[in-house]
mmCIF file of C-alpha atoms and ligand atoms in Angstrom:
data_model
loop_
_atom_site.group_PDB
_atom_site.id
_atom_site.type_symbol
_atom_site.label_atom_id
_atom_site.label_comp_id
_atom_site.label_asym_id
_atom_site.label_seq_id
_atom_site.Cartn_x
_atom_site.Cartn_y
_atom_site.Cartn_z
ATOM 1 C CA MET Z 1 -41.598 -13.630 -9.652
ATOM 2 C CA ASN Z 2 -39.033 -14.644 -12.279
ATOM 3 C CA GLU Z 3 -37.278 -17.998 -12.436
ATOM 4 C CA ILE Z 4 -33.638 -17.658 -13.280
ATOM 5 C CA ILE Z 5 -31.577 -20.551 -14.601
ATOM 6 C CA CYS Z 6 -27.834 -20.287 -14.769
ATOM 7 C CA ARG Z 7 -24.592 -22.114 -13.912
ATOM 8 C CA VAL Z 8 -22.855 -21.396 -10.655
ATOM 9 C CA ASN Z 9 -19.503 -22.950 -10.156
ATOM 10 C CA GLY Z 10 -20.218 -25.449 -12.943
ATOM 11 C CA ARG Z 11 -23.641 -26.656 -11.572
ATOM 12 C CA ASN Z 12 -26.928 -25.948 -13.098
ATOM 13 C CA THR Z 13 -28.672 -23.618 -10.656
ATOM 14 C CA SER Z 14 -32.143 -22.109 -10.548
ATOM 15 C CA PHE Z 15 -33.634 -19.530 -8.168
ATOM 16 C CA THR Z 16 -36.508 -17.140 -8.173
ATOM 17 C CA VAL Z 17 -36.247 -13.352 -8.160
ATOM 18 C CA GLN Z 18 -38.967 -11.011 -6.935
ATOM 19 C CA GLY Z 19 -38.382 -7.344 -7.475
ATOM 20 C CA ILE Z 20 -34.854 -6.026 -7.510
ATOM 21 C CA LYS Z 21 -32.338 -8.401 -6.053
ATOM 22 C CA ARG Z 22 -28.609 -8.390 -6.648
ATOM 23 C CA LEU Z 23 -26.422 -11.292 -7.694
ATOM 24 C CA LEU Z 24 -24.421 -10.780 -4.448
ATOM 25 C CA ASP Z 25 -27.590 -11.390 -2.335
ATOM 26 C CA VAL Z 26 -28.601 -14.465 -4.339
ATOM 27 C CA LEU Z 27 -25.122 -15.942 -3.870
ATOM 28 C CA ARG Z 28 -24.915 -15.210 -0.132
ATOM 29 C CA GLU Z 29 -28.501 -15.653 0.974
ATOM 30 C CA ASP Z 30 -30.096 -18.093 -1.472
ATOM 31 C CA LEU Z 31 -27.076 -20.205 -2.391
ATOM 32 C CA GLY Z 32 -25.064 -20.050 0.715
ATOM 33 C CA LEU Z 33 -21.929 -18.970 -1.174
ATOM 34 C CA THR Z 34 -20.618 -16.395 1.224
ATOM 35 C CA ALA Z 35 -16.994 -15.936 -0.077
ATOM 36 C CA ALA Z 36 -18.085 -12.828 -2.031
ATOM 37 C CA LYS Z 37 -18.424 -10.113 0.642
ATOM 38 C CA GLU Z 38 -20.444 -6.900 0.817
ATOM 39 C CA GLY Z 39 -17.987 -3.928 1.390
ATOM 40 C CA CYS Z 40 -19.401 -0.715 -0.113
ATOM 41 C CA GLY Z 41 -22.408 -2.102 -2.035
ATOM 42 C CA GLU Z 42 -21.755 0.575 -4.634
ATOM 43 C CA GLY Z 43 -19.206 -0.990 -7.104
ATOM 44 C CA GLU Z 44 -16.215 0.698 -5.485
ATOM 45 C CA CYS Z 45 -14.389 -1.892 -3.386
ATOM 46 C CA GLY Z 46 -14.405 -5.184 -5.239
ATOM 47 C CA ALA Z 47 -15.055 -7.357 -2.155
ATOM 48 C CA CYS Z 48 -18.000 -8.867 -4.014
ATOM 49 C CA SER Z 49 -16.099 -9.838 -7.181
ATOM 50 C CA VAL Z 50 -17.052 -12.864 -9.090
ATOM 51 C CA LEU Z 51 -16.628 -14.030 -12.665
ATOM 52 C CA MET Z 52 -19.658 -13.806 -15.006
ATOM 53 C CA ASN Z 53 -19.081 -15.489 -18.411
ATOM 54 C CA GLY Z 54 -15.366 -15.140 -17.599
ATOM 55 C CA LYS Z 55 -15.354 -11.429 -16.904
ATOM 56 C CA LEU Z 56 -14.714 -9.842 -13.478
ATOM 57 C CA VAL Z 57 -17.845 -8.248 -12.198
ATOM 58 C CA ASN Z 58 -18.943 -6.519 -8.937
ATOM 59 C CA SER Z 59 -21.798 -8.851 -7.950
ATOM 60 C CA CYS Z 60 -23.375 -5.914 -5.872
ATOM 61 C CA LEU Z 61 -24.021 -4.206 -9.180
ATOM 62 C CA VAL Z 62 -25.474 -7.137 -11.143
ATOM 63 C CA PRO Z 63 -29.191 -7.495 -10.944
ATOM 64 C CA ALA Z 64 -29.926 -11.188 -10.173
ATOM 65 C CA ALA Z 65 -32.381 -11.250 -13.168
ATOM 66 C CA ALA Z 66 -29.512 -10.453 -15.559
ATOM 67 C CA VAL Z 67 -27.645 -13.738 -14.830
ATOM 68 C CA HIS Z 68 -30.217 -15.869 -16.637
ATOM 69 C CA GLY Z 69 -28.236 -18.206 -18.862
ATOM 70 C CA ALA Z 70 -24.845 -16.912 -17.481
ATOM 71 C CA ASP Z 71 -21.899 -18.806 -16.112
ATOM 72 C CA ILE Z 72 -20.972 -17.645 -12.685
ATOM 73 C CA LEU Z 73 -17.736 -18.564 -10.904
ATOM 74 C CA THR Z 74 -17.240 -17.605 -7.242
ATOM 75 C CA LEU Z 75 -14.257 -18.302 -4.953
ATOM 76 C CA GLU Z 76 -15.962 -21.481 -3.730
ATOM 77 C CA GLY Z 77 -15.676 -22.859 -7.300
ATOM 78 C CA LEU Z 78 -12.353 -21.448 -8.178
ATOM 79 C CA ARG Z 79 -10.642 -22.863 -5.072
ATOM 80 C CA GLU Z 80 -11.523 -26.314 -6.099
ATOM 81 C CA THR Z 81 -9.318 -26.031 -9.237
ATOM 82 C CA ASP Z 82 -5.603 -26.080 -9.680
ATOM 83 C CA ARG Z 83 -5.655 -22.495 -10.719
ATOM 84 C CA GLY Z 84 -7.475 -21.400 -7.573
ATOM 85 C CA ARG Z 85 -5.200 -23.424 -5.309
ATOM 86 C CA CYS Z 86 -2.198 -21.956 -6.977
ATOM 87 C CA ILE Z 87 -3.413 -18.387 -6.473
ATOM 88 C CA ILE Z 88 -4.453 -18.917 -2.911
ATOM 89 C CA GLU Z 89 -1.181 -20.681 -1.985
ATOM 90 C CA ALA Z 90 0.863 -17.915 -3.611
ATOM 91 C CA PHE Z 91 -1.058 -15.223 -1.800
ATOM 92 C CA SER Z 92 -0.505 -16.941 1.483
ATOM 93 C CA ASP Z 93 3.174 -17.422 0.820
ATOM 94 C CA ALA Z 94 3.538 -13.828 -0.275
ATOM 95 C CA GLY Z 95 1.864 -12.490 2.912
ATOM 96 C CA ALA Z 96 -0.896 -11.094 0.822
ATOM 97 C CA VAL Z 97 -3.714 -12.198 3.228
ATOM 98 C CA GLN Z 98 -4.080 -10.232 6.431
ATOM 99 C CA CYS Z 99 -7.644 -9.598 7.700
ATOM 100 C CA GLY Z 100 -8.807 -11.516 4.627
ATOM 101 C CA PHE Z 101 -11.860 -9.404 3.835
ATOM 102 C CA CYS Z 102 -10.607 -8.367 0.433
ATOM 103 C CA THR Z 103 -9.056 -11.760 -0.410
ATOM 104 C CA PRO Z 104 -11.906 -13.420 -2.198
ATOM 105 C CA GLY Z 105 -12.319 -10.461 -4.504
ATOM 106 C CA MET Z 106 -8.526 -10.272 -4.983
ATOM 107 C CA VAL Z 107 -8.220 -13.952 -5.880
ATOM 108 C CA MET Z 108 -11.072 -13.591 -8.492
ATOM 109 C CA ALA Z 109 -9.294 -10.430 -9.885
ATOM 110 C CA ALA Z 110 -6.075 -12.393 -10.096
ATOM 111 C CA GLU Z 111 -7.797 -15.211 -11.907
ATOM 112 C CA ALA Z 112 -9.380 -12.832 -14.444
ATOM 113 C CA LEU Z 113 -5.974 -11.205 -15.061
ATOM 114 C CA LEU Z 114 -4.059 -14.526 -15.523
ATOM 115 C CA GLU Z 115 -6.754 -15.917 -17.761
ATOM 116 C CA GLU Z 116 -6.239 -12.829 -20.071
ATOM 117 C CA ASN Z 117 -2.495 -12.339 -19.455
ATOM 118 C CA PRO Z 118 -0.647 -15.381 -17.827
ATOM 119 C CA GLU Z 119 2.679 -13.359 -17.564
ATOM 120 C CA PRO Z 120 1.690 -9.946 -16.291
ATOM 121 C CA SER Z 121 4.282 -7.388 -15.335
ATOM 122 C CA ALA Z 122 4.018 -5.783 -11.809
ATOM 123 C CA GLU Z 123 2.451 -2.818 -13.391
ATOM 124 C CA GLU Z 124 -0.199 -4.824 -15.200
ATOM 125 C CA ILE Z 125 -0.889 -6.617 -11.953
ATOM 126 C CA ARG Z 126 -1.329 -3.293 -10.093
ATOM 127 C CA LEU Z 127 -3.670 -2.103 -12.700
ATOM 128 C CA ALA Z 128 -5.732 -5.371 -12.674
ATOM 129 C CA LEU Z 129 -6.135 -5.083 -8.914
ATOM 130 C CA SER Z 130 -6.940 -1.354 -8.942
ATOM 131 C CA GLY Z 131 -10.753 -1.892 -8.634
ATOM 132 C CA ASN Z 132 -10.203 -3.991 -5.445
ATOM 133 C CA LEU Z 133 -9.505 -2.185 -2.191
ATOM 134 C CA CYS Z 134 -7.264 -3.635 0.417
ATOM 135 C CA ARG Z 135 -6.913 -1.662 3.693
ATOM 136 C CA CYS Z 136 -4.221 -3.959 5.211
ATOM 137 C CA THR Z 137 -1.379 -5.015 2.849
ATOM 138 C CA GLY Z 138 -0.456 -1.847 0.971
ATOM 139 C CA TYR Z 139 -0.687 -3.781 -2.282
ATOM 140 C CA ASP Z 140 2.946 -4.760 -2.577
ATOM 141 C CA MET Z 141 2.334 -8.189 -1.129
ATOM 142 C CA LEU Z 142 -0.762 -8.777 -3.326
ATOM 143 C CA VAL Z 143 1.253 -7.826 -6.434
ATOM 144 C CA LYS Z 144 3.944 -10.208 -5.303
ATOM 145 C CA GLY Z 145 1.349 -12.935 -4.714
ATOM 146 C CA VAL Z 146 -0.183 -12.673 -8.180
ATOM 147 C CA GLY Z 147 3.406 -12.686 -9.662
ATOM 148 C CA LEU Z 148 4.206 -15.780 -7.627
ATOM 149 C CA ALA Z 149 1.026 -17.491 -8.848
ATOM 150 C CA ALA Z 150 1.937 -16.577 -12.481
ATOM 151 C CA GLU Z 151 5.422 -17.964 -12.020
ATOM 152 C CA ARG Z 152 4.446 -21.248 -10.289
ATOM 153 C CA GLY Z 153 1.340 -21.756 -12.364
ATOM 154 C CA LYS Z 154 2.922 -21.734 -15.760
ATOM 155 C CA GLY Z 155 0.685 -23.853 -18.056
ATOM 156 C CA LEU Z 156 -2.307 -23.417 -15.791
ATOM 157 C CA TRP Z 157 -3.468 -20.365 -17.730
HETATM 158 S S1 LIG O 1 -19.506 -4.496 -2.301
HETATM 159 FE FE1 LIG O 1 -19.507 -4.594 -4.462
HETATM 160 S S2 LIG O 1 -17.919 -3.261 -5.135
HETATM 161 FE FE2 LIG O 1 -18.000 -2.999 -2.896
HETATM 162 S S1 LIG O 2 -6.198 -8.171 3.829
HETATM 163 FE FE1 LIG O 2 -7.454 -6.792 4.949
HETATM 164 S S2 LIG O 2 -8.596 -5.650 3.499
HETATM 165 FE FE2 LIG O 2 -7.114 -6.794 2.378
#
């Protein structure tokens, strides 16, 4: 049994891991943070996306033991910030949320993109979202939503 100490959404957090457990399981089952979803469980859909030390990761592929000392940000933390509120509002205004299953992962992917590139082109947005699958929106509205967030959120990133 290993004790893992890390920061989750800005709070010092510790949990124990026995055997092989994924970050996604710890977030959902141990910490009650259920925004990250399990879609494929194989790193293909991005529904489980979170930021780890500022980088977008698929939490279904991250062994929980590997987050010792790391800084994890999930949608629950991001949505409490001006950046998170800006992205979520822009998605909603652009019609980028339909069934909502992909939305937490898409919002995290948008945050990772805007942190790196606050004024992305439509092509750059498409590329940044390409690891996240959406079965409902056909992507145009998602691209519009991220563009809208970038436009409205000047100075936030
Ligand atoms: S559930 Fe993690 S990438 Fe699909
Ligand atoms: S809104 Fe339904 S999967 Fe994207």
